[in-house]
XYZ file of C-alpha atoms in Angstrom:
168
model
C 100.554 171.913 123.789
C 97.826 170.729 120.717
C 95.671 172.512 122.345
C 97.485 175.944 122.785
C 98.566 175.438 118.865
C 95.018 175.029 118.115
C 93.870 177.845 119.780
C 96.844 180.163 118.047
C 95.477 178.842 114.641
C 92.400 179.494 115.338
C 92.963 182.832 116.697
C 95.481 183.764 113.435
C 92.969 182.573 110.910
C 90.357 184.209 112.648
C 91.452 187.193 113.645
C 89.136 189.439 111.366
C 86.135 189.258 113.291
C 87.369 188.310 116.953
C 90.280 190.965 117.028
C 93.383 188.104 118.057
C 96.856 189.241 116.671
C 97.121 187.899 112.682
C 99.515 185.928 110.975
C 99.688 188.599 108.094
C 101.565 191.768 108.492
C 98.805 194.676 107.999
C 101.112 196.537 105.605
C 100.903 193.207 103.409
C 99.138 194.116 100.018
C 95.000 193.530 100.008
C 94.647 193.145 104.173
C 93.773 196.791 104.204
C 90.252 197.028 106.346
C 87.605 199.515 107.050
C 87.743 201.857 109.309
C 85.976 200.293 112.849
C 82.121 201.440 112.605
C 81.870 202.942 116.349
C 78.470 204.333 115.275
C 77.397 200.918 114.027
C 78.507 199.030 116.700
C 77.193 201.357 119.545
C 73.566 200.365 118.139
C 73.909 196.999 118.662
C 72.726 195.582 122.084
C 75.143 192.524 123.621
C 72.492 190.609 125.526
C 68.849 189.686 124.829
C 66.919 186.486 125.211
C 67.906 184.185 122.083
C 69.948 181.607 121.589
C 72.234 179.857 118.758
C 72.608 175.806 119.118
C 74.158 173.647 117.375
C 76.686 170.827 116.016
C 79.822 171.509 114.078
C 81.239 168.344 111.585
C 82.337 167.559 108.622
C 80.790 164.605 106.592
C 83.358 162.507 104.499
C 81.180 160.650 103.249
C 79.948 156.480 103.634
C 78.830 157.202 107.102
C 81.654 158.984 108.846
C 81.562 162.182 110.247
C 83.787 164.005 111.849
C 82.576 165.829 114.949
C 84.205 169.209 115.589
C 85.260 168.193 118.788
C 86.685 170.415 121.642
C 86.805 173.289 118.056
C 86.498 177.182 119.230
C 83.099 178.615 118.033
C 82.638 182.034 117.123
C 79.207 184.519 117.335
C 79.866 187.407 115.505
C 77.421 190.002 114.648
C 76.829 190.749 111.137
C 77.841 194.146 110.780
C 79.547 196.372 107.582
C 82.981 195.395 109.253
C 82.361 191.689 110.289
C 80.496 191.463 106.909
C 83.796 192.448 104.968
C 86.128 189.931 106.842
C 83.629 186.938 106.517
C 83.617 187.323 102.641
C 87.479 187.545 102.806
C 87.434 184.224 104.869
C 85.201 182.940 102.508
C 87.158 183.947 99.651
C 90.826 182.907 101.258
C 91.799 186.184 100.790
C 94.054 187.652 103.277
C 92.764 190.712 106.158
C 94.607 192.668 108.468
C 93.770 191.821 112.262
C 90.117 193.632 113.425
C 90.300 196.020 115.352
C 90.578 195.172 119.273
C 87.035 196.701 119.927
C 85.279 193.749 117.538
C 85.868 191.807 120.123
C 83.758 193.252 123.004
C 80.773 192.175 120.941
C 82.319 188.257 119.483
C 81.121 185.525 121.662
C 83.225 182.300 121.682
C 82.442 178.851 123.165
C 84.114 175.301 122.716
C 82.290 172.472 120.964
C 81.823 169.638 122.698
C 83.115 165.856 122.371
C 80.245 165.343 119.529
C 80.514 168.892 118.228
C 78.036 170.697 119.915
C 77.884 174.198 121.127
C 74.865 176.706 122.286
C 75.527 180.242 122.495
C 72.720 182.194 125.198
C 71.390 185.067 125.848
C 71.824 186.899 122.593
C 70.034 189.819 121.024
C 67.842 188.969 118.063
C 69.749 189.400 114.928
C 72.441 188.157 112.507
C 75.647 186.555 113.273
C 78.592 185.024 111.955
C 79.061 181.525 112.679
C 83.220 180.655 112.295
C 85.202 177.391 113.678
C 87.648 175.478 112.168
C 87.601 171.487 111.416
C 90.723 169.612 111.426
C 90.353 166.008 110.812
C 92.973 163.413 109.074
C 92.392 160.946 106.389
C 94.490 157.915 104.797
C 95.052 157.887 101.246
C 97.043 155.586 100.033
C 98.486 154.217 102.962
C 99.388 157.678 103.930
C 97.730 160.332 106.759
C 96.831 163.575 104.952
C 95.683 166.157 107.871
C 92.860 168.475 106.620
C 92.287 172.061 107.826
C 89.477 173.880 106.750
C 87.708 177.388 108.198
C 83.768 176.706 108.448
C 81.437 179.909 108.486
C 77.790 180.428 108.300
C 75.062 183.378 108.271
C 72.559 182.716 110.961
C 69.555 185.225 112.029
C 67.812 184.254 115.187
C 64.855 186.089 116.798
C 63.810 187.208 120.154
C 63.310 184.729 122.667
C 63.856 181.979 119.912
C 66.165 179.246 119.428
C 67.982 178.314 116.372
C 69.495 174.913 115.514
C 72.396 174.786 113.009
C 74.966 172.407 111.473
C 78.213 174.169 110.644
C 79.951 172.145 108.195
C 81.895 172.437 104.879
């Protein structure tokens, strides 16, 4: 059940680059998108020899981090239309769902138990990194649950390997 919720968030709060179905209503004012970029996209080749590794966490701080355990990870390629929904994550502003099509070209893995994920056999380029951390604190004798979306430009080239941390 947690982990079908999860996924749901996950696939609401990120459906601007991996085309899920969105919490928002499109017709909602500022979610208006671009037009999908069928040229753009058609350029773009979906396999090559590179690969994306790394570990997704979030530090609190005195030696305790949180490992981004069992967390969806998303590879999306930077393009004018993934480009306009990762500033509007970044900026909390609200997006209507991609179109279904964005999709085709998103990868998606789960972190493991420590946080870890490796995404192979992409082409050379630029992608969006996107997962979300949820992790729970006490403060004052109380449990505060945390949710937070964590993104990050990588580039990677051909035949090469690049290690990341995706964290707040």
């Amino acid at each position: 059940m947690q982990r079908s919720l999860s996924l749901a968030l996950l696939c609401a709060s990120f459906s601007l680059l991996a085309g899920c179905q969105g919490l928002l209503p499109s017709e909602a004012p500022g979610t208006q998108r671009a037009p999908f970029p069928e040229a753009e996209y058609a350029k773009l080749a979906r396999s090559g020899s590179s690969t994306i590794a790394g570990q997704v966490s979030v530090d609190l701080g005195q030696g305790r981090v949180v490992p981004g355990a069992g967390v969806d990870v998303l590879a999306a390629p930077v393009t004018s239309y993934s480009r306009e929904a990762y500033e509007a994550l970044r900026a909390g502003r609200p997006i209507a769902p991609a179109d279904p099509r964005a999709q085709e070209y998103t990868r998606r893995t789960l972190a493991d138990d420590h946080g870890n994920f490796r995404f192979e056999h992409l082409a050379a380029g630029s992608y969006y990194l996107i997962s979300r951390l949820e992790w729970s604190t006490e403060e004052n004798g109380q449990q505060r649950h945390h949710r937070q979306p964590v993104q990050r430009e990588v580039k990677v080239g051909e035949g090469a390997v690049s290690n990341v941390m995706l964290s707040p």
